[in-house]
PDB file of N, CA, C and O in Angstrom, chain B, residues numbered from 101:
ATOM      1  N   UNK B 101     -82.310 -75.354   5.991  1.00  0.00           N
ATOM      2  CA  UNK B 101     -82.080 -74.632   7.227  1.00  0.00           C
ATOM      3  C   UNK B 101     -83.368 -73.885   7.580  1.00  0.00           C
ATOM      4  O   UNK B 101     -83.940 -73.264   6.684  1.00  0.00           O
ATOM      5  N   UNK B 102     -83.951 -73.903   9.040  1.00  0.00           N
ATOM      6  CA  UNK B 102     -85.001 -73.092   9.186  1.00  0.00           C
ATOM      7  C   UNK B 102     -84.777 -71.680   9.316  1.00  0.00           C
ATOM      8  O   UNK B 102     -83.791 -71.002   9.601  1.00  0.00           O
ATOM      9  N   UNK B 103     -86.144 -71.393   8.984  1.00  0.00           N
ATOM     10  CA  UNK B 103     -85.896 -69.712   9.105  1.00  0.00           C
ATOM     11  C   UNK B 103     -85.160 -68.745  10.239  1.00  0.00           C
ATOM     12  O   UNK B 103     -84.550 -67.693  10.046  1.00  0.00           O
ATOM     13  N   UNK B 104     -85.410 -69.428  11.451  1.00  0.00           N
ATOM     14  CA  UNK B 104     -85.175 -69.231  12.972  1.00  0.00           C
ATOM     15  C   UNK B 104     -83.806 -68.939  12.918  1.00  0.00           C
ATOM     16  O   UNK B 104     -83.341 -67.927  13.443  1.00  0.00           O
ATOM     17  N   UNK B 105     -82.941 -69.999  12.142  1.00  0.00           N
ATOM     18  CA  UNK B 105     -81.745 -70.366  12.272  1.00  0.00           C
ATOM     19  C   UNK B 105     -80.976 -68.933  11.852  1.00  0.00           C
ATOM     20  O   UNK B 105     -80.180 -68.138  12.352  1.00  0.00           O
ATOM     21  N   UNK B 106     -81.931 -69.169  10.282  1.00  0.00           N
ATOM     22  CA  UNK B 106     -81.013 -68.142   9.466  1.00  0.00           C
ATOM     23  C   UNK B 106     -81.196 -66.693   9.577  1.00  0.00           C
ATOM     24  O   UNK B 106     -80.588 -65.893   8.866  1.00  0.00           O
ATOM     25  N   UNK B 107     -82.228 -66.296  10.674  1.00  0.00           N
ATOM     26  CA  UNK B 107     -82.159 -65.110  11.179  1.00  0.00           C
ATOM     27  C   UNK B 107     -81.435 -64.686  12.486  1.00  0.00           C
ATOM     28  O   UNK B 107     -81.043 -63.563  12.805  1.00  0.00           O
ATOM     29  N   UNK B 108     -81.384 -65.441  12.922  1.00  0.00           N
ATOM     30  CA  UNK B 108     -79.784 -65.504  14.242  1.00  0.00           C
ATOM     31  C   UNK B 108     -78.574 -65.648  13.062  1.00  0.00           C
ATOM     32  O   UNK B 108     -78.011 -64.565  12.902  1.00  0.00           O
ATOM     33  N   UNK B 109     -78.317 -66.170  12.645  1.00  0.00           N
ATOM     34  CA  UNK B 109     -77.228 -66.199  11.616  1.00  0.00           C
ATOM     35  C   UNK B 109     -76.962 -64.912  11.256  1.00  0.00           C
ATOM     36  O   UNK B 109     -75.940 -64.378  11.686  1.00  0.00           O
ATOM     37  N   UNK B 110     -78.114 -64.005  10.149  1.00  0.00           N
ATOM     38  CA  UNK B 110     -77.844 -62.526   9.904  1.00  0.00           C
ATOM     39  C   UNK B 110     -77.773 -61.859  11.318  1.00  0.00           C
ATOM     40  O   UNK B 110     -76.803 -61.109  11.424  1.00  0.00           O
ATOM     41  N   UNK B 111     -78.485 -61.941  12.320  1.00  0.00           N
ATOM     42  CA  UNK B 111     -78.777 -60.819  13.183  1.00  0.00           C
ATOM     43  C   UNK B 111     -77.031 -60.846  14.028  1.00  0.00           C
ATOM     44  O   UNK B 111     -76.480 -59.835  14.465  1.00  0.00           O
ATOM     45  N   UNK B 112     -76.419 -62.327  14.077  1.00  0.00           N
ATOM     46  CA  UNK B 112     -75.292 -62.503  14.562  1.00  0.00           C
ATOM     47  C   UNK B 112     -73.585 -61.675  14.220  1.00  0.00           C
ATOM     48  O   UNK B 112     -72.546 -61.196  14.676  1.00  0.00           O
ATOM     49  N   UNK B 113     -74.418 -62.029  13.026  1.00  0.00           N
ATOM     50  CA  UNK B 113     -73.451 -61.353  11.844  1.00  0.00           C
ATOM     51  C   UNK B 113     -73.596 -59.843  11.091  1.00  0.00           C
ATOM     52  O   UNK B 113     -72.939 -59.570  10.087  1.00  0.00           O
ATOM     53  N   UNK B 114     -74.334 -59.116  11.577  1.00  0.00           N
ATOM     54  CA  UNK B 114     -74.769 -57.694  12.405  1.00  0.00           C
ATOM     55  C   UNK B 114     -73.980 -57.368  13.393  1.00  0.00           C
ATOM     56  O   UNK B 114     -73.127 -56.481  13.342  1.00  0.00           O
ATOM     57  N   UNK B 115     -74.261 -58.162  14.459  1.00  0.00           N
ATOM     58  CA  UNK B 115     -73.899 -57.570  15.558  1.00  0.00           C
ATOM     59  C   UNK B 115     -72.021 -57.501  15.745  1.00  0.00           C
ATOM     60  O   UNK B 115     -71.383 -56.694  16.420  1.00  0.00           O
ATOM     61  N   UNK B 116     -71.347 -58.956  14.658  1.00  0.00           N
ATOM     62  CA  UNK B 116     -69.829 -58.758  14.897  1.00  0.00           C
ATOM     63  C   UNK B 116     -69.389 -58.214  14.208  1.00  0.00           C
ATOM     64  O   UNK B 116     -68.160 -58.184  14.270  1.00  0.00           O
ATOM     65  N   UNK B 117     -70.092 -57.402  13.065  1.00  0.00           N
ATOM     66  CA  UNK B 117     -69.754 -56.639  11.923  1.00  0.00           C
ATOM     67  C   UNK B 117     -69.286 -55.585  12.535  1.00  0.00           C
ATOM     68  O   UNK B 117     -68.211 -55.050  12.264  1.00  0.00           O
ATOM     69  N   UNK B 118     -70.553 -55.009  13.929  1.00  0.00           N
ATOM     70  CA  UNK B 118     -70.624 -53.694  14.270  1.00  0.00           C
ATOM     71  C   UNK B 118     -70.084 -53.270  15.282  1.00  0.00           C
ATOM     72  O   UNK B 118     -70.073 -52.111  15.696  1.00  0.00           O
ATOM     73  N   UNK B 119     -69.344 -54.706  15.977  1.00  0.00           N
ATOM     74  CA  UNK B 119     -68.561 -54.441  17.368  1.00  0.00           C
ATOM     75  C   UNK B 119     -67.338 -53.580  16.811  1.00  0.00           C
ATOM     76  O   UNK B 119     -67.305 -52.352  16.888  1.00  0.00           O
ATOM     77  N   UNK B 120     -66.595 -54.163  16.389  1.00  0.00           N
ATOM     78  CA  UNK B 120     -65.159 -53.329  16.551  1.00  0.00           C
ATOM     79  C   UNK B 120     -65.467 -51.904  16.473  1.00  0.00           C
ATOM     80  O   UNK B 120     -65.036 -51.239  17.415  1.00  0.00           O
ATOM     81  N   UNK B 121     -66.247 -51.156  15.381  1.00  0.00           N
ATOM     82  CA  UNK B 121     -66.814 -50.088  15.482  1.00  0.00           C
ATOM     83  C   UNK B 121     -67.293 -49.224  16.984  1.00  0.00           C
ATOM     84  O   UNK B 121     -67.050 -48.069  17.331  1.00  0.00           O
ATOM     85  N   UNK B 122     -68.181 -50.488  17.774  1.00  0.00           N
ATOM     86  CA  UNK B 122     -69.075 -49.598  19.001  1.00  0.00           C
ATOM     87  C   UNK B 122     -67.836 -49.945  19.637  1.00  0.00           C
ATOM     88  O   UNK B 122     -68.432 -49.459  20.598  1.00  0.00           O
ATOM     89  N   UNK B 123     -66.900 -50.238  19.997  1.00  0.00           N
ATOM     90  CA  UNK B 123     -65.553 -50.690  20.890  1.00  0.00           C
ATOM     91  C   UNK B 123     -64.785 -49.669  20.261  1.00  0.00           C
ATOM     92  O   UNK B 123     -64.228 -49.086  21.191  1.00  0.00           O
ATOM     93  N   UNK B 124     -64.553 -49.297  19.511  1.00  0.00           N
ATOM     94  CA  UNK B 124     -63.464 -48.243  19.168  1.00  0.00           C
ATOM     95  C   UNK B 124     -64.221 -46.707  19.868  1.00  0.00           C
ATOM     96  O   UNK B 124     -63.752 -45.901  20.671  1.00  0.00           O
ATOM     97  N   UNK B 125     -65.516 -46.748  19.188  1.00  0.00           N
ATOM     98  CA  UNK B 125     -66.443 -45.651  19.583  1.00  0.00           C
ATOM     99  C   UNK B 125     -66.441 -45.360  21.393  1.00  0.00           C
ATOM    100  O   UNK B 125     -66.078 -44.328  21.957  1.00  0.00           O
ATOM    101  N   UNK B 126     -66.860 -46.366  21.895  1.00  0.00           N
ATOM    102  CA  UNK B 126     -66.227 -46.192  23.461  1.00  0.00           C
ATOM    103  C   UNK B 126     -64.694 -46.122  24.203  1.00  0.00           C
ATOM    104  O   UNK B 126     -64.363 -45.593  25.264  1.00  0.00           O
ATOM    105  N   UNK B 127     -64.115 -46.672  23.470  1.00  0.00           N
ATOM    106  CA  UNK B 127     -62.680 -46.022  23.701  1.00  0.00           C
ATOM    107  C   UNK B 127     -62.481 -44.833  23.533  1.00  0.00           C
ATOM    108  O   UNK B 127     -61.787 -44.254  24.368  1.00  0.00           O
ATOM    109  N   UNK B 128     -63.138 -43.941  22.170  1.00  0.00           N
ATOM    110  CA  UNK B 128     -63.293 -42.868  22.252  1.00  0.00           C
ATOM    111  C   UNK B 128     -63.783 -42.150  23.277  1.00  0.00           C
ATOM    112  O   UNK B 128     -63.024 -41.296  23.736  1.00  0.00           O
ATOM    113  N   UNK B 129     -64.638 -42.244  23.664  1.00  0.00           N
ATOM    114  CA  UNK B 129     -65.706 -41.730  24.695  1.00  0.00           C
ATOM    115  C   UNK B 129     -64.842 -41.366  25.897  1.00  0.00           C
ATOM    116  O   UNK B 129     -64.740 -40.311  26.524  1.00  0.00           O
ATOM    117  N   UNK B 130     -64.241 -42.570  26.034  1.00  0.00           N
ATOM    118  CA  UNK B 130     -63.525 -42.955  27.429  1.00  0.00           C
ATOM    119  C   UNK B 130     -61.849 -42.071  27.217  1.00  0.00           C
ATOM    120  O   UNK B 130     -61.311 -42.101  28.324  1.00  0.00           O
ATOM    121  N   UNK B 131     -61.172 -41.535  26.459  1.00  0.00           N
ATOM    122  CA  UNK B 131     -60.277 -41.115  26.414  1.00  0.00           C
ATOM    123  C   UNK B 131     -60.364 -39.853  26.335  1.00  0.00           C
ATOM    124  O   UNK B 131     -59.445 -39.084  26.619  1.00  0.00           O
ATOM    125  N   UNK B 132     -61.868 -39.411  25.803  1.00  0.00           N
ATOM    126  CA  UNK B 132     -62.355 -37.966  25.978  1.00  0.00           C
ATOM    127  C   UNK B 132     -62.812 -37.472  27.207  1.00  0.00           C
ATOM    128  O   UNK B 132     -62.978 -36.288  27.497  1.00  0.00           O
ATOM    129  N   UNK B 133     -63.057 -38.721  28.103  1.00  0.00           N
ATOM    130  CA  UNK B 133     -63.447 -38.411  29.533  1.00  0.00           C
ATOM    131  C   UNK B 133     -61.871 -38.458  30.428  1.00  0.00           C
ATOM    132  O   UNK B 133     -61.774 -38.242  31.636  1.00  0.00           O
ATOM    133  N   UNK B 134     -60.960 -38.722  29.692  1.00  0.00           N
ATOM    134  CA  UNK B 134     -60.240 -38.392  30.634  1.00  0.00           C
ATOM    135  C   UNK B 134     -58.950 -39.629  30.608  1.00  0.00           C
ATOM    136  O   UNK B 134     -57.740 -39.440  30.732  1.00  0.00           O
ATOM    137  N   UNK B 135     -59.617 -40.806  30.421  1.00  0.00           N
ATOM    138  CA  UNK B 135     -59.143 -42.544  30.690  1.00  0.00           C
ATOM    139  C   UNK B 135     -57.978 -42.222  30.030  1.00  0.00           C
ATOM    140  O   UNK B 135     -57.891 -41.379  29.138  1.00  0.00           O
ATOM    141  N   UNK B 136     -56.921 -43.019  30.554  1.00  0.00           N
ATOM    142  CA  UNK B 136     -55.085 -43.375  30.137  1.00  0.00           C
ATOM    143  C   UNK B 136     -55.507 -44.586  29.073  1.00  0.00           C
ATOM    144  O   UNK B 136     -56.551 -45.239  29.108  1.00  0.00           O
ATOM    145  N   UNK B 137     -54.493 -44.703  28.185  1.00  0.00           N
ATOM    146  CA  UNK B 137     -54.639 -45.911  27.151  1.00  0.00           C
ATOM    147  C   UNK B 137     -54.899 -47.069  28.315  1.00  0.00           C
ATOM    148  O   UNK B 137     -55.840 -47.862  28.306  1.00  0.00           O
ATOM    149  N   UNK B 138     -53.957 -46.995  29.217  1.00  0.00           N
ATOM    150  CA  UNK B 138     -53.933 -47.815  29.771  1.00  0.00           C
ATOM    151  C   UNK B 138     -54.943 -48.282  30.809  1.00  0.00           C
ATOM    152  O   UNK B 138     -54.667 -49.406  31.228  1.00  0.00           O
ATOM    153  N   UNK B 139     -55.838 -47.840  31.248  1.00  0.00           N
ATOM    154  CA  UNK B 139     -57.154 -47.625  32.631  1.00  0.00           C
ATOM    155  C   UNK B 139     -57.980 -48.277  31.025  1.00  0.00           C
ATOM    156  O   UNK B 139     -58.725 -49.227  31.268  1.00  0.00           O
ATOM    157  N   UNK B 140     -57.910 -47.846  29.401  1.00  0.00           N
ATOM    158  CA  UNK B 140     -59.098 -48.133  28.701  1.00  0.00           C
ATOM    159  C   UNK B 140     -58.753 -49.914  28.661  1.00  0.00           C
ATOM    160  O   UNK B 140     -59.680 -50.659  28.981  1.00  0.00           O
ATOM    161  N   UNK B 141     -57.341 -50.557  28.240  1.00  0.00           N
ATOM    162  CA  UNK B 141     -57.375 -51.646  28.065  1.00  0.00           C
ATOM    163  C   UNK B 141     -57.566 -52.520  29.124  1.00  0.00           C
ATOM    164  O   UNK B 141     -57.959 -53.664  28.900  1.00  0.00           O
ATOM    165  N   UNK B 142     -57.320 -52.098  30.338  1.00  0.00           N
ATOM    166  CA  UNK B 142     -57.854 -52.442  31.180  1.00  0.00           C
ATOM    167  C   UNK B 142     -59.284 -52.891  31.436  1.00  0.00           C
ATOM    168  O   UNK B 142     -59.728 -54.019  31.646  1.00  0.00           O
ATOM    169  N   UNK B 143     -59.887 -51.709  31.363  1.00  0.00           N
ATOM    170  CA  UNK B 143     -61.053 -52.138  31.817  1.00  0.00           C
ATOM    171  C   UNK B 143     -62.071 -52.704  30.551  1.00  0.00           C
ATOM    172  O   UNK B 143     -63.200 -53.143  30.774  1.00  0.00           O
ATOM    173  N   UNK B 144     -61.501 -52.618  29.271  1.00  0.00           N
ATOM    174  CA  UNK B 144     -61.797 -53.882  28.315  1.00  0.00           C
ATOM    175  C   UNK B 144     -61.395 -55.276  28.270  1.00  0.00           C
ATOM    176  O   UNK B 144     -61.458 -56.050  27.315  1.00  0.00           O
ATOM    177  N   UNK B 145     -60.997 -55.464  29.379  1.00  0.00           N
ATOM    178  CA  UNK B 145     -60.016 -56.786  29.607  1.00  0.00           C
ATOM    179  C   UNK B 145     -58.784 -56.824  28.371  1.00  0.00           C
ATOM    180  O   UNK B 145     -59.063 -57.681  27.533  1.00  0.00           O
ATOM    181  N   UNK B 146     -57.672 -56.193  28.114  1.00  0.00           N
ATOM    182  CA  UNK B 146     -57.043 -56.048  27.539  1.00  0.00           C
ATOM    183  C   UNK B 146     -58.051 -56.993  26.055  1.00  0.00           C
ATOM    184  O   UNK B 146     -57.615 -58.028  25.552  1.00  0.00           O
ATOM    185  N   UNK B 147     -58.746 -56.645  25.825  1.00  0.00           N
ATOM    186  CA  UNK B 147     -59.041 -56.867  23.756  1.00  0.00           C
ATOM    187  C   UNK B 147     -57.853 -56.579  22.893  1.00  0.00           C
ATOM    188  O   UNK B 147     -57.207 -57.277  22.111  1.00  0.00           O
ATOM    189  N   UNK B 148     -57.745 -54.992  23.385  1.00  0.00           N
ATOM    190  CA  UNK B 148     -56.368 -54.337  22.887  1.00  0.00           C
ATOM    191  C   UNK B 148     -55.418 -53.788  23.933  1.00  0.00           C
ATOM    192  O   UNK B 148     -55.527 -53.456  25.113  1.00  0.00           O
ATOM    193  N   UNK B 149     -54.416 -53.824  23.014  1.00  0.00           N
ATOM    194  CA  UNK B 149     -53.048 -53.560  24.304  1.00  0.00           C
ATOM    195  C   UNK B 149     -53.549 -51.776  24.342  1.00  0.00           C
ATOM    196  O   UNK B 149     -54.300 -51.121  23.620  1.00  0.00           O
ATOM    197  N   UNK B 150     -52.811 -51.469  25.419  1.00  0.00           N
ATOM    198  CA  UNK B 150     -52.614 -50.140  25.328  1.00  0.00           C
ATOM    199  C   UNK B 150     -51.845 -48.964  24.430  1.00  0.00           C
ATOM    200  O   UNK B 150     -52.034 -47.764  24.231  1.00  0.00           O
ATOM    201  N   UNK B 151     -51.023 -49.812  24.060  1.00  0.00           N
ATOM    202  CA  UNK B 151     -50.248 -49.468  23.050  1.00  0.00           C
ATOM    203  C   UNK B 151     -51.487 -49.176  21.591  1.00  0.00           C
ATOM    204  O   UNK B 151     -51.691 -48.086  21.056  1.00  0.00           O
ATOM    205  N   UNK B 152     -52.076 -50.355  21.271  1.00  0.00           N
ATOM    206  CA  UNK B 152     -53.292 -49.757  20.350  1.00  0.00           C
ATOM    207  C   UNK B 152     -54.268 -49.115  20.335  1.00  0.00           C
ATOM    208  O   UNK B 152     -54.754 -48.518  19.374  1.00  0.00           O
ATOM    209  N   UNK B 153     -54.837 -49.212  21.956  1.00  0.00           N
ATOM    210  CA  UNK B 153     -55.707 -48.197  22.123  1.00  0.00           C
ATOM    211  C   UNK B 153     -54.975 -47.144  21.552  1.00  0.00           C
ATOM    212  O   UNK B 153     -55.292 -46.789  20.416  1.00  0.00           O
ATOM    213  N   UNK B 154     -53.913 -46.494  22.224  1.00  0.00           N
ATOM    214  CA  UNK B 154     -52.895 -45.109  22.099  1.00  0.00           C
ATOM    215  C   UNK B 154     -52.971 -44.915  20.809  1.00  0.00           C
ATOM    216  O   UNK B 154     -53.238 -43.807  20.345  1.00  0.00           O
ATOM    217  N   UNK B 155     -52.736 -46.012  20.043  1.00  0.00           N
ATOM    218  CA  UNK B 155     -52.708 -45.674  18.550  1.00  0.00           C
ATOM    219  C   UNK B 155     -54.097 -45.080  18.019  1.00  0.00           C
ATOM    220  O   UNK B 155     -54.262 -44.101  17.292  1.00  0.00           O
ATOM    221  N   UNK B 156     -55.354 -46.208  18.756  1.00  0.00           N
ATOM    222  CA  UNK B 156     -56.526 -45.564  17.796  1.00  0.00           C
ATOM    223  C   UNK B 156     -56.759 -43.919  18.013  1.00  0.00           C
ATOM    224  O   UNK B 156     -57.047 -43.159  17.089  1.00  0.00           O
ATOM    225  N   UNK B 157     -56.544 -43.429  19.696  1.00  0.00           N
ATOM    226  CA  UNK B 157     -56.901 -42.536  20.272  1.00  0.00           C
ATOM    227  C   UNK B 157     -55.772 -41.190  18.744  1.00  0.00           C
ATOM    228  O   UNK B 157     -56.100 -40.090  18.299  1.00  0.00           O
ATOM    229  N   UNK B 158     -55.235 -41.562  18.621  1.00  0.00           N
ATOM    230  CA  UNK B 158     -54.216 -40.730  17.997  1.00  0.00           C
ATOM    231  C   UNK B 158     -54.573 -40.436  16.768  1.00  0.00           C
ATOM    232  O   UNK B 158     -54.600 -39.306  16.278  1.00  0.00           O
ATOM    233  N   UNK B 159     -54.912 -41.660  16.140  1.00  0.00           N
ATOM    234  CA  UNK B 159     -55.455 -41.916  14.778  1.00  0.00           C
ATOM    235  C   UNK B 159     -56.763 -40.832  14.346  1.00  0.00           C
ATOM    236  O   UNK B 159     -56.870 -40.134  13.339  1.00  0.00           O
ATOM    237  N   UNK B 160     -57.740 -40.995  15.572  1.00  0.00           N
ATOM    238  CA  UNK B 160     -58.766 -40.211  15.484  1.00  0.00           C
ATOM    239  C   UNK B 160     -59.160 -39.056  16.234  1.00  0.00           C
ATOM    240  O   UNK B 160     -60.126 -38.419  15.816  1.00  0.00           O
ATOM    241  N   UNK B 161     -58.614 -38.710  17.197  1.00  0.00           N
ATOM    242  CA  UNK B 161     -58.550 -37.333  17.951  1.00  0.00           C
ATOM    243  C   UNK B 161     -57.203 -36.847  17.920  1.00  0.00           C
ATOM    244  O   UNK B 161     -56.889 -35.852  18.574  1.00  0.00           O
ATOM    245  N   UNK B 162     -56.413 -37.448  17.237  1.00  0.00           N
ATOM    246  CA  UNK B 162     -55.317 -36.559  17.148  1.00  0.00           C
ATOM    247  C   UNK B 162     -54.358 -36.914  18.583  1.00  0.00           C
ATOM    248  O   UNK B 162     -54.809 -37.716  19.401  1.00  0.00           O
ATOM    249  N   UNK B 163     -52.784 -36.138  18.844  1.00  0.00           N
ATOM    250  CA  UNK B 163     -52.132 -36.616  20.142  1.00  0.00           C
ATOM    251  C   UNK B 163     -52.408 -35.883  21.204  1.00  0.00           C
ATOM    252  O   UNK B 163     -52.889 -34.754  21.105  1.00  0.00           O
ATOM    253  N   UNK B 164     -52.183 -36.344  22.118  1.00  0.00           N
ATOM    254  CA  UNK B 164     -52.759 -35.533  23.274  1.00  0.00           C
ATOM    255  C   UNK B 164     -52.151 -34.716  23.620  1.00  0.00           C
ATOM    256  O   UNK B 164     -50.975 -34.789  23.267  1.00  0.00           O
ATOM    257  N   UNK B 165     -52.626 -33.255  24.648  1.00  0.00           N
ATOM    258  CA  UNK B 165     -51.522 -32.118  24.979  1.00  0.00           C
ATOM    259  C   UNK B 165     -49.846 -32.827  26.042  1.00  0.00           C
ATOM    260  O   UNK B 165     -49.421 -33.830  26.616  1.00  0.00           O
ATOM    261  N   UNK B 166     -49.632 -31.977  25.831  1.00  0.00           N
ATOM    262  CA  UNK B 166     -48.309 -32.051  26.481  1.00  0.00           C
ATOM    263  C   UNK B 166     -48.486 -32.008  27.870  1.00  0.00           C
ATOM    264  O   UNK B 166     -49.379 -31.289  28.318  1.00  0.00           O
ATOM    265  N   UNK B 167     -47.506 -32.916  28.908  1.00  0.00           N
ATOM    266  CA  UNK B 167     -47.540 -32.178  29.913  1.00  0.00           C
ATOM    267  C   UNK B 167     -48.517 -33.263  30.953  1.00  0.00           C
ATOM    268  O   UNK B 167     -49.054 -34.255  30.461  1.00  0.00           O
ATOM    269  N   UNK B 168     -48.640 -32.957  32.270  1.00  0.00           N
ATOM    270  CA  UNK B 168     -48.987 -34.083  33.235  1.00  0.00           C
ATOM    271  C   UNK B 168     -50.185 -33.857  33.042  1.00  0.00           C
ATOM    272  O   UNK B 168     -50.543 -32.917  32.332  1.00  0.00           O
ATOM    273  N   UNK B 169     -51.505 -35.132  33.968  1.00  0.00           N
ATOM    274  CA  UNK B 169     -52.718 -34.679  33.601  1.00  0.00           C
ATOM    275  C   UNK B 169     -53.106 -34.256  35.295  1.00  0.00           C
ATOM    276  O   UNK B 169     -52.691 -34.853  36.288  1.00  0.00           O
ATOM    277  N   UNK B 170     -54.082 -32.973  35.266  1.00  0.00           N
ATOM    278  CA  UNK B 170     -54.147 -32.682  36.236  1.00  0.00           C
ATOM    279  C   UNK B 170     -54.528 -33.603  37.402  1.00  0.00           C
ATOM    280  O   UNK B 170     -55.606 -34.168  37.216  1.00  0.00           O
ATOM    281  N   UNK B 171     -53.791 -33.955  38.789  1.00  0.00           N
ATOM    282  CA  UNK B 171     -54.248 -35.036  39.954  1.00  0.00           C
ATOM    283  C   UNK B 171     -55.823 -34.934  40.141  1.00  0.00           C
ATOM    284  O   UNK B 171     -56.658 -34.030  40.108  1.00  0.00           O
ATOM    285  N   UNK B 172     -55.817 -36.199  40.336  1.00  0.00           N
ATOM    286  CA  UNK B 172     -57.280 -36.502  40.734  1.00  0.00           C
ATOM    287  C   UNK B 172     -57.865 -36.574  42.346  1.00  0.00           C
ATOM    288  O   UNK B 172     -58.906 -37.063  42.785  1.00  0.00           O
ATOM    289  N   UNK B 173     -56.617 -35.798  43.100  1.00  0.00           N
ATOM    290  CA  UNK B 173     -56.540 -35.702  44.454  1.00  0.00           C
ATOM    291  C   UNK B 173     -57.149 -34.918  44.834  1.00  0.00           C
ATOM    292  O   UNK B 173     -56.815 -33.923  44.190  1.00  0.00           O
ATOM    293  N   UNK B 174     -58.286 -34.520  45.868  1.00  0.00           N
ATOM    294  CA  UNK B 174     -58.908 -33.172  46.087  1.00  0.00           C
ATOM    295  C   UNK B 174     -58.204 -32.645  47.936  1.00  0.00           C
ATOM    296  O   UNK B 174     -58.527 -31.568  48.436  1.00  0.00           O
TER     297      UNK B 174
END
């Protein structure tokens, strides 16, 4: 196998090691800005249902407050 090959090979296998990680990490991001489980699976093209987003969001920031979220109507 050439070298070429087998460094796309590691660099490939880097990068899918480290997705689920940077994808969870922006779900984070995005649920701290505000995003519904549901607006996040969305706009990941459902990867994950909303239902799991909800779960990760829970898992790692804990559940969210009680109560409606303030309108986004001005």
């Amino acid at each position: 196998m050439e070298e070429r090959v087998k460094t796309r090979l590691r660099e490939a296998a880097v990068a899918y090691k480290a997705a689920p990680i940077e994808l969870r990490d922006a779900i984070l991001e995005a649920a701290d800005d505000g995003a519904t489980d549901a607006e996040i699976a969305v706009e990941i093209d459902l990867t994950y249902s909303p239902d799991y987003v909800g779960r990760l969001i829970r898992k790692y920031r804990g559940p969210r407050k009680r109560g409606r979220r303030p309108s986004s109507e001005s």
